[in-house]
mmCIF file of C-alpha atoms in Angstrom:
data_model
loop_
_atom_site.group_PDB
_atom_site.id
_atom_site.type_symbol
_atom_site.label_atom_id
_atom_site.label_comp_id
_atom_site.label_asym_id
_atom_site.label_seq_id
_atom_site.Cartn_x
_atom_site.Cartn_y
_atom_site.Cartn_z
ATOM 1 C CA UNK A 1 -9.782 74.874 -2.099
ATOM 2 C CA UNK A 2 -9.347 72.387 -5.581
ATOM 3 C CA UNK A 3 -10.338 72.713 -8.793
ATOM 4 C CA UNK A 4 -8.666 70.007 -10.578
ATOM 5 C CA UNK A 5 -10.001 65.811 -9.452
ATOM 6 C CA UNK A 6 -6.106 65.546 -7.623
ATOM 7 C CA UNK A 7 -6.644 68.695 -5.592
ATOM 8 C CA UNK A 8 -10.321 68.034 -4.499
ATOM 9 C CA UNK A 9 -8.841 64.492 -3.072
ATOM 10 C CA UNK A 10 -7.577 65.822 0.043
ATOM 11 C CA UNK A 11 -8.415 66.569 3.761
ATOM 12 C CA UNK A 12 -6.469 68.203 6.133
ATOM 13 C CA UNK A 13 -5.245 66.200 9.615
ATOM 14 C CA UNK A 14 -3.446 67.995 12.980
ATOM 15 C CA UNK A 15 -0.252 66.391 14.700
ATOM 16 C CA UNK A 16 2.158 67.285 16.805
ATOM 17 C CA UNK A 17 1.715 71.133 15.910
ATOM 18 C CA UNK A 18 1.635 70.369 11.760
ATOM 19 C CA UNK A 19 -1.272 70.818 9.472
ATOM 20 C CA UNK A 20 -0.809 68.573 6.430
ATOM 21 C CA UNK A 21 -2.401 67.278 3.597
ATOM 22 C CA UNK A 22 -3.417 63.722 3.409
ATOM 23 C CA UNK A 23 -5.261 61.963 0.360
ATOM 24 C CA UNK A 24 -8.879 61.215 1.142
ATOM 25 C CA UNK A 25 -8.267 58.126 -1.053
ATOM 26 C CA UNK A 26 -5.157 57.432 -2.121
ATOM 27 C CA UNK A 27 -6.195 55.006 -4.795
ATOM 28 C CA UNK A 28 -7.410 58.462 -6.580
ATOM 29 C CA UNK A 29 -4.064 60.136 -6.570
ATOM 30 C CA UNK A 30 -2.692 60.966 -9.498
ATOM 31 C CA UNK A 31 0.819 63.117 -8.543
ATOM 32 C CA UNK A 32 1.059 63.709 -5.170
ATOM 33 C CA UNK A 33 3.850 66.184 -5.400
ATOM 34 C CA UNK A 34 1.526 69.258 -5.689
ATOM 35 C CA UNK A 35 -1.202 68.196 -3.165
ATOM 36 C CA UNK A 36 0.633 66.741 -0.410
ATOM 37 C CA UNK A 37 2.685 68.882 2.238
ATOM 38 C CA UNK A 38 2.844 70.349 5.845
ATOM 39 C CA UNK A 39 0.338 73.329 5.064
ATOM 40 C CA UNK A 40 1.384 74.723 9.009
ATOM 41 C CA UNK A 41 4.008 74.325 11.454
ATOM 42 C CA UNK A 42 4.664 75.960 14.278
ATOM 43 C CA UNK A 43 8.225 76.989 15.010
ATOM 44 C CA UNK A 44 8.419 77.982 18.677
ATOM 45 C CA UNK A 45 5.146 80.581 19.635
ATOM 46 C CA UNK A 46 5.074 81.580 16.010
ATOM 47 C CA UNK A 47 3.339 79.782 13.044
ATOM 48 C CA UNK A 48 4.156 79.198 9.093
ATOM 49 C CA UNK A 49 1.345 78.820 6.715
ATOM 50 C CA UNK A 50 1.230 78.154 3.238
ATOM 51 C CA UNK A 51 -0.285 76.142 -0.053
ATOM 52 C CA UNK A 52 2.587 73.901 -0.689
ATOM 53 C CA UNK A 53 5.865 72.432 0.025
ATOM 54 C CA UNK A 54 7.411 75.979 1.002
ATOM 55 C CA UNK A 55 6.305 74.964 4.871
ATOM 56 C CA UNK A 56 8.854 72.702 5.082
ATOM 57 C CA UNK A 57 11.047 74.980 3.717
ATOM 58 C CA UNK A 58 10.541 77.913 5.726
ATOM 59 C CA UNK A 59 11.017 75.996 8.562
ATOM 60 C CA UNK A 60 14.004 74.546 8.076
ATOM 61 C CA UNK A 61 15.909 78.087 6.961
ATOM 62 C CA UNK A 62 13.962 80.107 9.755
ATOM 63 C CA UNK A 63 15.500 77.150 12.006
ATOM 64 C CA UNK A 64 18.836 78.239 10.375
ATOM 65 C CA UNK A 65 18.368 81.892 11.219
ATOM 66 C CA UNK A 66 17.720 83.211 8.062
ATOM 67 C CA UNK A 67 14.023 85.542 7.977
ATOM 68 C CA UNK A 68 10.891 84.499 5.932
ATOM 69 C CA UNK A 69 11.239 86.931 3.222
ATOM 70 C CA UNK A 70 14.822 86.108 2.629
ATOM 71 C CA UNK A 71 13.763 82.302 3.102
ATOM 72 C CA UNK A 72 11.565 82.799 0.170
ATOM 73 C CA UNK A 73 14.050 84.409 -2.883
ATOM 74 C CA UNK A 74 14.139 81.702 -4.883
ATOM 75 C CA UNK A 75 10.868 79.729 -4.910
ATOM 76 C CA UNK A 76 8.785 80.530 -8.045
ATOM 77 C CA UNK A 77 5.499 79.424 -8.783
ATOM 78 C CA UNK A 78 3.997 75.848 -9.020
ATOM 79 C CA UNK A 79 4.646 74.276 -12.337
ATOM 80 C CA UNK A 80 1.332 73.685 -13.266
ATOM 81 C CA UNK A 81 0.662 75.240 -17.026
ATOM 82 C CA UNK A 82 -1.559 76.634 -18.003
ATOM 83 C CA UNK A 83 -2.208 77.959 -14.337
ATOM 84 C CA UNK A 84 1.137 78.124 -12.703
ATOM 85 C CA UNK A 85 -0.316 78.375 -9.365
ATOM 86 C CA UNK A 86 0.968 81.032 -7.083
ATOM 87 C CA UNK A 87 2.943 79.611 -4.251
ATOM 88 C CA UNK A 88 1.607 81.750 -1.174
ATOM 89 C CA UNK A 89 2.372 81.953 2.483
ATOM 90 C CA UNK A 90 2.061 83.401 5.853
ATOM 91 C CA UNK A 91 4.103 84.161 8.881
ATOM 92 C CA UNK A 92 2.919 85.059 12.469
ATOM 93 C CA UNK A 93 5.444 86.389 14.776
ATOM 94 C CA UNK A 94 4.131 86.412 17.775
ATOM 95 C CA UNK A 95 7.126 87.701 19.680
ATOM 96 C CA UNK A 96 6.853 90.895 17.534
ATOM 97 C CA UNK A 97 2.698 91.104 16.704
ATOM 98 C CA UNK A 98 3.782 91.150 12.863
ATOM 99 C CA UNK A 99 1.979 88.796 10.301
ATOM 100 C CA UNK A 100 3.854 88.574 7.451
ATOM 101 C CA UNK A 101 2.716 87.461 3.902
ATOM 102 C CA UNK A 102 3.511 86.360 0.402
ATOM 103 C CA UNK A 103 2.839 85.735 -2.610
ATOM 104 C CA UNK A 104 4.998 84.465 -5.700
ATOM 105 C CA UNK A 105 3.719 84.529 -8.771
ATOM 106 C CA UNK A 106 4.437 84.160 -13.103
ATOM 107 C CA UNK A 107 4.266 87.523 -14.063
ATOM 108 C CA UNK A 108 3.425 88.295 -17.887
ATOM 109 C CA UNK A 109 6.898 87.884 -19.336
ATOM 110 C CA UNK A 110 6.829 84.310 -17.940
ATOM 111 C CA UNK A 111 9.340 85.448 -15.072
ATOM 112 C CA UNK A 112 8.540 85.372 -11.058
ATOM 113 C CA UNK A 113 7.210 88.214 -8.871
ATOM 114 C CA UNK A 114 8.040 88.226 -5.368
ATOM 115 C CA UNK A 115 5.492 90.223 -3.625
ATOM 116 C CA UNK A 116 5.797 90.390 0.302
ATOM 117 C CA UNK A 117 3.243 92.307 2.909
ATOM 118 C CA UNK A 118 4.168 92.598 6.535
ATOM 119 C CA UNK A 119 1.257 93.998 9.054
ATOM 120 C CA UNK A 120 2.190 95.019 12.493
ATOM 121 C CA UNK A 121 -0.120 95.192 15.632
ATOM 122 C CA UNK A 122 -3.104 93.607 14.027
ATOM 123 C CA UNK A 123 -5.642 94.380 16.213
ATOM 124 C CA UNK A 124 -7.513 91.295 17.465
ATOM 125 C CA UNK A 125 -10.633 90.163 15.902
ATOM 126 C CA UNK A 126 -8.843 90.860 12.302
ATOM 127 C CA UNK A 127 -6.993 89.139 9.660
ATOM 128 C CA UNK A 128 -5.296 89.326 6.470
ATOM 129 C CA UNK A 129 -5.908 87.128 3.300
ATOM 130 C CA UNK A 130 -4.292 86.243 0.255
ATOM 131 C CA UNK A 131 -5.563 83.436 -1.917
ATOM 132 C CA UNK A 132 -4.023 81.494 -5.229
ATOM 133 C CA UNK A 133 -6.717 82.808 -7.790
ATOM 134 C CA UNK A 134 -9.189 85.835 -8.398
ATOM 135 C CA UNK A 135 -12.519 83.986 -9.671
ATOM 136 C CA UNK A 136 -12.480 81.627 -12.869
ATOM 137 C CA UNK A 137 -10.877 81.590 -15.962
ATOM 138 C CA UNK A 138 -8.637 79.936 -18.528
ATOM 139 C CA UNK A 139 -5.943 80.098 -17.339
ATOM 140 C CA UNK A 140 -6.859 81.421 -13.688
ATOM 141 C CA UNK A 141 -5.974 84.549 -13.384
ATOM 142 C CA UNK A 142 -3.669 84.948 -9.844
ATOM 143 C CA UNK A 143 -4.234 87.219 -6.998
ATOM 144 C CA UNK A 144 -4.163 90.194 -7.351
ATOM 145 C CA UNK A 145 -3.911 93.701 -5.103
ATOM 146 C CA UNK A 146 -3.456 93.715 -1.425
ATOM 147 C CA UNK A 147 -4.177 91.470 0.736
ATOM 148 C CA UNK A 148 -7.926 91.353 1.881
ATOM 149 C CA UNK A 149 -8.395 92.718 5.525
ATOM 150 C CA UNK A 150 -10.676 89.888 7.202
ATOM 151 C CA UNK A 151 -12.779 90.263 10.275
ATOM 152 C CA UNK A 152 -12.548 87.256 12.874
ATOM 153 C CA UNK A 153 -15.796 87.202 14.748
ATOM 154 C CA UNK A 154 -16.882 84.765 17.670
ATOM 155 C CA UNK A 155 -15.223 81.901 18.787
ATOM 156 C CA UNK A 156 -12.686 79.871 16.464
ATOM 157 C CA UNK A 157 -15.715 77.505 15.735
ATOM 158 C CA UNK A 158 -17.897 80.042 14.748
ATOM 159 C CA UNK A 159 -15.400 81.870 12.545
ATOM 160 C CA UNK A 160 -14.371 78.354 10.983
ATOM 161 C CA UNK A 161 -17.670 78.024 10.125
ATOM 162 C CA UNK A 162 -18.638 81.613 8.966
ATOM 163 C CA UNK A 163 -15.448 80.894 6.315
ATOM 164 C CA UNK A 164 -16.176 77.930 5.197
ATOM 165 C CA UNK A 165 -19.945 78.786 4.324
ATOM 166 C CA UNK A 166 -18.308 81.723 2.265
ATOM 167 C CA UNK A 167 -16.598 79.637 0.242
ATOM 168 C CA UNK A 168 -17.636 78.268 -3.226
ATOM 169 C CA UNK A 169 -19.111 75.120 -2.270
ATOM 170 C CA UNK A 170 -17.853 73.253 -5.244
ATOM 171 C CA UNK A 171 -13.905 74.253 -4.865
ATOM 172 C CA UNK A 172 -13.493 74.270 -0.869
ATOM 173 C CA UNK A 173 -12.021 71.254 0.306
ATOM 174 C CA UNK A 174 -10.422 72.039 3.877
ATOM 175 C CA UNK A 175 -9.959 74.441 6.112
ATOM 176 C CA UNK A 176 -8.577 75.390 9.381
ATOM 177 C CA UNK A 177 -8.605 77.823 12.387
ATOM 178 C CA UNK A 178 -6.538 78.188 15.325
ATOM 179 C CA UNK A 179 -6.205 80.320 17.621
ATOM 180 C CA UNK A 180 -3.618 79.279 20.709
ATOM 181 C CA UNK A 181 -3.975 75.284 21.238
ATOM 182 C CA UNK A 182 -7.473 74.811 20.117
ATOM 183 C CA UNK A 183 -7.405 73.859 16.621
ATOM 184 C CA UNK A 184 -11.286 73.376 14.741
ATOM 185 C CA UNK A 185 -10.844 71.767 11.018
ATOM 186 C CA UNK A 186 -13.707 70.966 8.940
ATOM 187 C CA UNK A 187 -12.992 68.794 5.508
ATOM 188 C CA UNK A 188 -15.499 67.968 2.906
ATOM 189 C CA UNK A 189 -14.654 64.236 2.502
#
C-alpha cells in the first residue's frame, strides 16, 4: 500500500529468500530511506515480515539470540509528521506454530506504544493482520484493536489474488504470498 507519490513508486522483487522494495523508477524517488528495505527474510524455517527497515533488524538480533519482542524495545514509529507511520511486523515460528506480531505506534502524548500479539497453533487456512492505518484522514489515524483474523482460501495464487482485489485500488502497490517455496507477487507497476 502508498499514499504519498514516493510510496506508490515501488514494486516488490524475491531473492535468495528476501522480499524487498525496489523503486519502479528511480528517477521518481524522492527519499528512499522510508520506501526501500528487506520487507521479508527468512531466518532458518521461520520468516520476518514487516513495513520497513526493522527486517534487517530483526534479523540480525534474532541471529544474535535475542527474541522478536525483545528485538523490538526501542524502535518507535516512522518519522513521518503529520502521520508518523506505525512501524509493524510479523514473526512465524515455525518450529513452535506461533505467529507473532507488532505494532509500534505515537500514542497521544507524542510517546511510543509497543503493542505485541503472539497466536499459537493457527489452524491452517487462517491468518492474522495488522495494517499501518484505519481508513483516511488527516493525519491517518493508526491501527487500531486486535489484529484482524484472516481466512486463507485456495491455493497461494488464488488467495494472492482474492487480497489484492480487496484492496483499495488506488493505495495498493504490492503484495505477496508464500506459503513453503512457492512465492506468487503481483505489483501494480
Amino acid at each position: 500500500m502508498g499514499r504519498s507519490d514516493n510510496s506508490r513508486n515501488r514494486v516488490f522483487k524475491y531473492k535468495n529468500n528476501i522480499l524487498s522494495t525496489e523503486a519502479a523508477d528511480p528517477s521518481l524517488v524522492k527519499d528512499p530511506s522510508l520506501i526501500i528495505y528487506n520487507a521479508m527474510r527468512g531466518i532458518g524455517h521461520n520468516v520476518i515480515v514487516s513495513n520497513g527497515s526493522q527486517t534487517d533488524m530483526i534479523y540480525d538480533k534474532l541471529m544474535l539470540g535475542s527474541g522478536f519482542l525483545a528485538s523490538l524495545a526501542h524502535e518507535t514509529y516512522e518519522p513521518d509528521a503529520p502521520n508518523y507511520t506505525p512501524r509493524i511486523s510479523g514473526y512465524l515460528d515455525k518450529n513452535f506454530k506461533n505467529i507473532s506480531l507488532s505494532v509500534i505506534k505515537r500514542n497521544h502524548t507524542g510517546n511510543t506504544d509497543h503493542c505485541f500479539y503472539r497466536y499459537s497453533n493457527t489452524p491452517p487456512g487462517t491468518g492474522y493482520c495488522v495494517t499501518t492505518y484505519m481508513g483516511d484522514g488527516d493525519p491517518l489515524p493508526s491501527f487500531q484493536g486486535e489484529p484482524i483474523l484472516l481466512p486463507l482460501k485456495g491455493d497461494v495464487d488464488e488467495i494472492a489474488n482474492t487480497y489484492w482485489e480487496g484492496l483499495n485500488e488506488d493505495n495498493r502497490i504490492s503484495l505477496m504470498v508464500r506459503e513453503g517455496n512457492y512465492v506468487k507477487i503481483i505489483n501494480k507497476y
